[in-house]
């Protein structure tokens, strides 16, 4: 029998295994959960992963104050409740929170604008970690800056906790539209693109060559219905995060399952129609123009 | 290519480079006239649920029982196995290879690793990419173990197995540029 050793010649935390987990989540739904019971409901509904946090964005928005990393005991409770990957959020720039989450063995850290930023100039050096990171972005330059800092998955920020898809659509269209333009640019124009985007030239050239980000690109912030999931997947998202949209709705379990189905069969309107029937009320939505705080403006 | 959820794109690219025609399978009407099925990596609980809800599980199970060749990586290995040691009670598997599988046998994501694998009948080592990977336990002598990984405890876990025309890997050949395992599968259909 052939034999390999997992000791000396094996490497953890490589770019390939970090980005690879994001690849495995493609076509799936990652759900925000605040208790082990909700985590079970999410897993039962077919979530590919859960995001463990103390308050969903809608509540953070309502309560105000400083939003921080969750209590480790709460994260561990959720890790014990499910077998699917568990993610958790650290504040922008708060590498100590990220270190704590890594020591708990969370599967992905979200350096998230939903929490109150801890550093006004610096994001976390994500290359320094074994655990992979996902970061939000509103445009291509922001996405490439996060990737240059070591992010292994990008999610469009949208406007979390609003149940309003309009910002997520704006961010997706901005990122993917600029990618399409870059693929048409010549070498001299790429220098200018790098300057305009404030992004490393090497990454800009790579995107021009491949026509996509070097890491998977998911969508977050405002998804509340199966139709929302279908919309963002058709626009080019590779998977969706649903925050407040499930557990702030009238009947979370069937809505969770319906959003999973719609994310898989996003090109099949008859399927999306079928799963959209009789789900009860979606979460109450918020008009973007009336918000006091725009979470998407956090980070740069 | 089962394309309900997970990393089907990389497998598709690999097989297309080798000249194969690849069709995405999401519903029962996608199944007729397949020469082989690939079940990619992803979340096995999710894929299992989507197989049921799309009414694809039973017709695919029938094709597999009638000898449809299959390649399963990671979640695909779990779905093709006879037994899942720590799965969800409602998780259904096709039972096409006589192995028992332990999900996340190597631990959480921070323990995910890359290592060079010595594979039976391959001259050079193969780049093994293990992501929250399952480990196998052969239940019947007719299961060929083509590669294993040794834990720090000294215990060995099969990570590449074959039984007749069913091939399963714990690792992800589709995340590398090495096409030898895809080639091997095509040659042994």
XYZ file of C-alpha atoms in Angstrom:
489
model
C 0.000 0.000 0.000
C 1.209 3.473 -0.823
C 2.033 5.594 2.159
C 2.289 9.298 2.861
C 2.978 11.056 6.079
C 0.974 13.999 7.342
C 3.992 15.200 9.313
C 7.065 16.821 7.811
C 5.961 17.296 4.194
C 2.431 18.514 4.863
C 1.510 22.193 4.951
C -1.504 23.837 6.566
C -2.909 27.282 5.767
C -1.758 27.335 2.135
C -3.508 29.660 -0.302
C -4.882 26.595 -2.059
C -6.602 25.111 0.999
C -7.839 28.537 2.124
C -9.337 29.500 -1.235
C -10.336 25.872 -1.746
C -12.813 25.913 1.125
C -14.479 28.945 -0.465
C -14.647 26.950 -3.733
C -16.451 24.156 -1.880
C -19.093 26.606 -0.634
C -19.975 27.802 -4.140
C -23.619 27.495 -5.113
C -24.583 27.441 -1.443
C -26.115 29.614 1.263
C -24.271 30.786 4.374
C -26.682 31.784 7.131
C -26.278 34.120 10.122
C -27.231 32.365 13.356
C -27.182 33.575 16.961
C -27.926 30.335 18.866
C -27.183 26.593 18.492
C -30.910 26.056 17.839
C -30.817 28.448 14.888
C -27.626 26.774 13.665
C -29.444 23.425 13.603
C -32.356 24.959 11.704
C -29.868 26.371 9.177
C -28.092 23.027 8.765
C -31.422 21.191 8.432
C -32.426 23.650 5.709
C -29.300 22.854 3.690
C -26.960 25.745 4.585
C -23.368 25.099 3.447
C -22.049 27.016 6.472
C -23.248 29.205 9.315
C -21.986 32.576 10.526
C -22.009 32.611 14.329
C -22.718 36.036 15.802
C -24.374 37.553 18.849
C -26.857 39.766 17.044
C -27.955 39.697 13.427
C -27.252 42.949 11.541
C -30.885 44.137 11.835
C -30.549 44.064 15.636
C -27.097 45.653 15.623
C -28.597 48.455 13.554
C -31.547 48.861 15.929
C -29.556 48.630 19.190
C -26.628 50.836 18.169
C -23.498 50.940 20.356
C -20.231 49.144 19.635
C -20.653 45.759 17.976
C -17.810 43.345 18.763
C -16.695 39.748 18.204
C -19.077 37.178 19.746
C -18.524 35.493 23.098
C -16.251 32.457 22.475
C -18.654 30.274 24.482
C -21.416 31.179 22.053
C -19.223 30.366 19.028
C -18.251 27.025 20.599
C -21.899 26.202 21.313
C -22.648 26.620 17.621
C -19.565 24.608 16.586
C -20.847 21.740 18.734
C -24.364 21.955 17.315
C -23.498 21.470 13.619
C -21.108 19.546 11.346
C -21.003 22.158 8.564
C -18.338 24.922 8.580
C -18.733 27.662 11.179
C -17.637 31.221 10.416
C -17.428 34.163 12.817
C -16.914 37.914 12.533
C -14.010 40.043 13.738
C -13.969 43.840 13.653
C -12.096 45.503 10.774
C -8.440 45.754 11.810
C -8.964 43.847 15.089
C -6.345 41.141 14.608
C -6.567 40.078 18.253
C -10.229 39.123 17.789
C -9.202 37.212 14.671
C -6.463 35.410 16.620
C -9.041 34.372 19.224
C -11.414 33.088 16.549
C -8.570 31.149 14.920
C -7.708 29.560 18.268
C -11.347 28.455 18.608
C -10.993 26.645 15.285
C -13.605 28.600 13.336
C -13.455 27.663 9.651
C -13.564 31.198 8.181
C -13.159 34.658 9.749
C -15.267 37.477 8.348
C -13.461 40.793 8.798
C -16.757 42.577 8.776
C -18.108 46.091 8.440
C -21.218 44.890 10.303
C -19.161 45.163 13.498
C -17.705 48.484 14.626
C -14.261 48.993 13.025
C -11.290 48.808 15.416
C -8.764 50.502 13.130
C -9.459 53.468 10.874
C -6.479 52.924 8.586
C -5.510 49.256 8.515
C -7.277 46.053 7.747
C -5.946 42.812 9.269
C -2.814 41.268 7.712
C -4.609 38.113 6.703
C -1.505 36.399 5.319
C -0.341 35.978 8.926
C -3.159 33.525 9.677
C -3.801 29.828 9.045
C -7.564 30.389 9.097
C -8.910 31.907 5.859
C -10.687 35.283 5.745
C -13.663 36.659 3.868
C -13.986 40.428 3.433
C -16.679 42.706 2.081
C -16.241 44.995 -0.909
C -18.346 47.633 -2.645
C -16.174 47.921 -5.765
C -13.361 46.190 -7.603
C -10.567 48.278 -6.074
C -11.723 47.444 -2.564
C -12.002 43.745 -3.466
C -8.451 43.677 -4.867
C -7.036 45.536 -1.851
C -8.600 42.937 0.449
C -7.194 40.123 -1.712
C -3.752 41.755 -1.590
C -4.045 41.654 2.221
C -4.767 37.915 2.049
C -8.571 37.615 1.840
C -9.530 34.260 0.282
C -13.164 35.065 -0.424
C -14.863 38.351 -1.303
C -18.493 39.149 -0.619
C -20.272 42.173 -1.949
C -21.191 44.231 1.125
C -24.702 45.265 0.269
C -26.356 47.030 3.174
C -26.648 44.489 5.979
C -29.744 44.310 8.143
C -32.026 46.156 5.739
C -33.693 43.343 3.811
C -33.142 45.649 0.832
C -31.236 44.133 -2.075
C -30.503 47.384 -3.904
C -27.036 47.986 -2.435
C -25.896 44.407 -3.017
C -26.951 44.742 -6.645
C -25.067 48.042 -6.937
C -21.886 46.493 -5.515
C -22.091 43.324 -7.613
C -22.692 45.300 -10.778
C -19.826 47.639 -9.963
C -17.336 44.822 -9.315
C -18.378 42.584 -12.194
C -18.896 45.482 -14.612
C -15.376 46.769 -13.978
C -13.986 43.254 -14.437
C -15.674 43.096 -17.849
C -14.162 46.463 -18.792
C -10.680 45.466 -17.651
C -10.684 42.377 -19.818
C -11.002 44.726 -22.817
C -8.189 47.051 -21.720
C -4.734 47.034 -23.273
C -1.536 46.879 -21.252
C -1.097 50.680 -21.057
C -4.671 51.110 -19.880
C -4.144 48.538 -17.135
C -1.547 50.813 -15.494
C -4.209 53.493 -15.326
C -6.831 51.032 -14.075
C -4.503 50.017 -11.229
C -4.081 53.696 -10.332
C -7.806 54.447 -10.518
C -8.724 51.368 -8.517
C -5.874 51.930 -6.026
C -5.127 48.249 -6.405
C -1.893 46.316 -7.011
C -1.000 46.172 -10.726
C -0.296 42.439 -10.580
C -3.827 41.676 -9.403
C -5.332 44.015 -11.999
C -3.360 42.207 -14.728
C -4.469 38.840 -13.377
C -8.139 39.888 -13.470
C -7.692 41.227 -17.015
C -6.247 37.874 -18.053
C -8.751 35.544 -16.344
C -11.906 37.669 -16.397
C -12.682 36.923 -12.773
C -11.415 37.600 -9.260
C -8.646 35.262 -8.109
C -10.906 34.183 -5.212
C -14.597 33.234 -5.119
C -17.009 36.148 -5.106
C -20.140 35.775 -2.975
C -22.993 38.175 -2.290
C -24.186 39.534 1.064
C -26.268 42.318 2.498
C -30.013 42.534 1.972
C -31.048 39.109 0.644
C -34.519 38.338 2.032
C -36.320 36.170 -0.542
C -35.629 33.252 -2.928
C -36.031 35.732 -5.799
C -33.276 37.914 -4.289
C -30.970 34.886 -4.256
C -31.802 34.086 -7.879
C -31.196 37.723 -8.876
C -27.716 37.990 -7.386
C -26.686 34.548 -8.655
C -27.763 35.524 -12.170
C -25.786 38.746 -11.831
C -22.684 36.619 -11.187
C -22.433 35.926 -7.452
C -21.130 32.411 -6.758
C -22.961 31.899 -3.438
C -25.005 33.961 -0.998
C -24.824 35.059 2.612
C -28.172 35.611 4.301
C -28.002 37.575 7.528
C -31.173 38.925 9.041
C -33.290 37.732 6.106
C -34.006 34.291 7.532
C -34.351 34.600 11.280
C -36.064 38.002 11.119
C -38.775 36.580 8.842
C -42.121 35.201 9.977
C -41.266 31.527 9.444
C -37.481 30.967 9.224
C -37.145 27.207 8.453
C -39.143 27.042 5.199
C -37.695 30.380 4.046
C -34.170 29.100 4.688
C -34.845 25.959 2.657
C -36.468 27.962 -0.142
C -33.453 30.285 -0.420
C -31.168 27.222 -0.603
C -33.269 25.787 -3.441
C -33.395 29.116 -5.279
C -29.610 29.494 -5.033
C -29.101 26.082 -6.675
C -31.813 26.397 -9.314
C -31.335 30.138 -9.830
C -31.682 29.931 -13.607
C -34.994 28.072 -13.421
C -37.841 30.558 -12.734
C -40.417 27.767 -12.392
C -38.351 26.224 -9.571
C -37.875 29.596 -7.864
C -41.634 30.200 -8.175
C -42.371 26.790 -6.696
C -40.209 27.320 -3.606
C -41.410 30.923 -3.129
C -45.037 29.921 -2.460
C -46.544 30.454 0.999
C -43.412 31.460 2.898
C -45.180 34.055 5.087
C -43.852 37.564 5.568
C -40.243 38.378 4.683
C -38.304 40.508 7.159
C -39.507 44.119 7.269
C -37.278 46.104 4.923
C -35.611 49.490 5.312
C -35.205 52.259 2.751
C -31.508 52.952 2.177
C -32.134 56.723 1.988
C -33.553 56.772 5.509
C -30.615 54.981 7.199
C -28.591 56.841 9.818
C -25.592 54.523 9.459
C -24.442 52.950 6.228
C -22.417 49.895 7.211
C -21.032 49.524 3.681
C -19.105 52.789 4.114
C -16.970 51.177 6.801
C -13.686 49.857 5.399
C -11.892 51.351 2.437
C -21.226 16.429 -13.458
C -23.513 16.751 -10.462
C -23.816 20.535 -10.201
C -26.246 21.101 -7.336
C -23.643 22.719 -5.083
C -19.868 22.838 -4.715
C -16.783 22.880 -6.894
C -18.141 21.399 -10.125
C -16.478 24.044 -12.330
C -12.894 22.897 -11.693
C -13.764 19.252 -12.437
C -15.535 20.348 -15.606
C -12.468 22.295 -16.743
C -10.185 19.340 -16.021
C -12.308 16.846 -17.966
C -12.826 19.239 -20.867
C -9.035 19.655 -21.146
C -8.909 15.882 -21.593
C -11.489 16.032 -24.378
C -14.546 14.786 -22.472
C -18.038 16.184 -23.022
C -19.372 17.406 -19.702
C -23.054 17.931 -18.904
C -24.307 19.572 -15.725
C -26.834 17.533 -13.752
C -29.309 19.329 -11.514
C -32.564 17.491 -12.204
C -33.698 13.998 -13.302
C -34.114 15.127 -16.933
C -30.343 15.781 -17.073
C -29.539 12.105 -16.401
C -30.302 10.081 -19.565
C -27.386 8.730 -21.645
C -24.594 9.619 -19.237
C -21.416 7.527 -19.550
C -20.254 8.426 -16.051
C -21.118 10.718 -13.162
C -18.804 12.956 -11.142
C -19.864 14.048 -7.667
C -17.695 17.035 -6.714
C -16.609 18.511 -3.416
C -19.042 20.701 -1.554
C -21.122 20.267 1.565
C -22.371 16.676 1.628
C -25.410 17.456 3.802
C -26.491 20.190 1.375
C -25.929 18.099 -1.763
C -27.792 15.184 -0.191
C -30.769 17.409 0.614
C -30.793 18.948 -2.885
C -30.654 15.477 -4.478
C -33.820 14.594 -2.577
C -35.700 17.823 -3.177
C -34.970 17.771 -6.929
C -36.111 14.100 -7.117
C -32.695 13.219 -8.558
C -31.563 10.868 -5.790
C -33.615 7.795 -6.734
C -33.057 7.820 -10.518
C -29.320 8.449 -10.023
C -29.159 5.655 -7.429
C -30.748 3.307 -9.974
C -28.216 4.255 -12.672
C -25.350 3.714 -10.217
C -26.762 0.362 -9.137
C -26.810 -0.630 -12.824
C -23.100 0.095 -13.143
C -22.763 3.795 -14.062
C -19.086 4.644 -13.434
C -18.598 7.296 -10.758
C -15.895 9.589 -9.432
C -16.464 11.219 -6.054
C -14.184 13.776 -4.424
C -14.526 14.814 -0.780
C -18.310 15.310 -0.388
C -18.636 13.017 -3.429
C -16.707 10.315 -1.565
C -19.141 10.624 1.328
C -22.156 10.398 -0.986
C -20.854 7.287 -2.768
C -19.924 5.473 0.456
C -21.757 2.588 2.060
C -21.722 4.124 5.493
C -21.158 7.562 7.049
C -19.842 7.178 10.575
C -20.798 10.612 11.896
C -23.252 12.008 9.398
C -26.709 13.322 9.989
C -29.331 10.610 10.529
C -31.280 11.777 7.475
C -28.214 11.926 5.208
C -28.634 9.435 2.378
C -25.736 7.883 0.473
C -25.588 5.841 -2.714
C -23.634 2.982 -1.116
C -21.688 2.300 -4.315
C -18.334 1.593 -2.676
C -17.833 -0.583 0.386
C -16.173 1.974 2.577
C -17.163 3.683 5.798
C -16.402 7.396 5.846
C -15.673 9.724 8.705
C -16.527 13.334 7.874
C -13.888 15.949 8.715
C -11.544 13.105 9.707
C -8.570 15.465 9.705
C -10.259 18.244 11.691
C -11.536 21.732 11.021
C -10.346 24.161 8.352
C -7.231 25.266 10.300
C -6.049 21.648 9.965
C -6.711 21.491 6.208
C -3.435 20.660 4.481
C -1.486 19.922 1.324
C 0.848 16.968 1.056
C 2.545 14.930 -1.664
C 0.792 11.577 -2.026
C 2.337 8.377 -3.258
C -0.319 6.767 -5.391
C -0.324 3.203 -6.585
C 0.667 2.946 -10.280
C 1.786 6.592 -10.505
C 5.514 7.215 -10.847
C 5.630 10.663 -9.297
C 3.862 11.890 -6.163
C 0.463 13.542 -6.607
C -0.322 16.923 -4.990
C -2.947 16.102 -2.353
C -5.156 19.044 -1.328
C -7.215 18.130 1.745
C -9.976 20.538 2.830
C -11.988 19.533 5.904
C -11.473 16.169 4.272
C -13.169 12.873 5.039
C -11.238 9.685 5.762
C -12.213 6.222 4.578
C -12.236 2.773 6.078
C -12.361 -0.144 3.651
C -15.106 -2.588 4.618
C -14.484 -5.264 1.971
C -11.290 -6.772 0.509
C -12.586 -5.911 -2.975
C -11.959 -2.230 -2.202
C -8.522 -1.246 -3.515
C -6.765 1.367 -1.399
C -4.660 3.378 -3.853
C -3.299 5.965 -1.391
C -3.300 6.629 2.332
C -2.292 9.346 4.747
C -0.621 8.607 8.040
C -1.850 10.530 11.076
C 0.608 11.752 13.692
C -0.669 8.883 15.868
C 0.721 6.469 13.276
C -2.749 5.344 12.216
C -3.255 5.211 8.443
C -6.346 6.453 6.679
C -7.200 5.541 3.103
C -7.775 8.676 1.006
C -8.067 7.201 -2.490
C -10.088 4.030 -3.083
C -11.467 2.101 -5.986
C -14.007 -0.661 -6.284
C -14.728 -1.742 -9.844
C -15.673 1.456 -11.701
C -16.230 3.637 -8.637
C -13.343 5.922 -7.689
C -13.289 8.113 -4.580
C -10.778 10.604 -3.181
C -10.674 12.556 0.103
C -8.558 15.192 -1.606
C -9.167 17.579 -4.488
C -7.309 16.753 -7.721
C -9.513 19.369 -9.440
C -7.852 22.176 -7.445
C -4.457 21.323 -8.955
C -3.105 21.405 -12.510
C -2.362 17.682 -12.336
C -4.774 15.811 -14.603
C -3.489 12.287 -13.952
C -6.415 11.186 -11.775
C -8.996 12.565 -14.195
C -7.146 10.760 -16.989
C -7.099 7.563 -14.909
C -10.887 7.802 -14.397
C -11.533 8.301 -18.131
C -9.295 5.355 -18.992
C -11.044 3.039 -16.548
C -14.673 3.825 -17.377
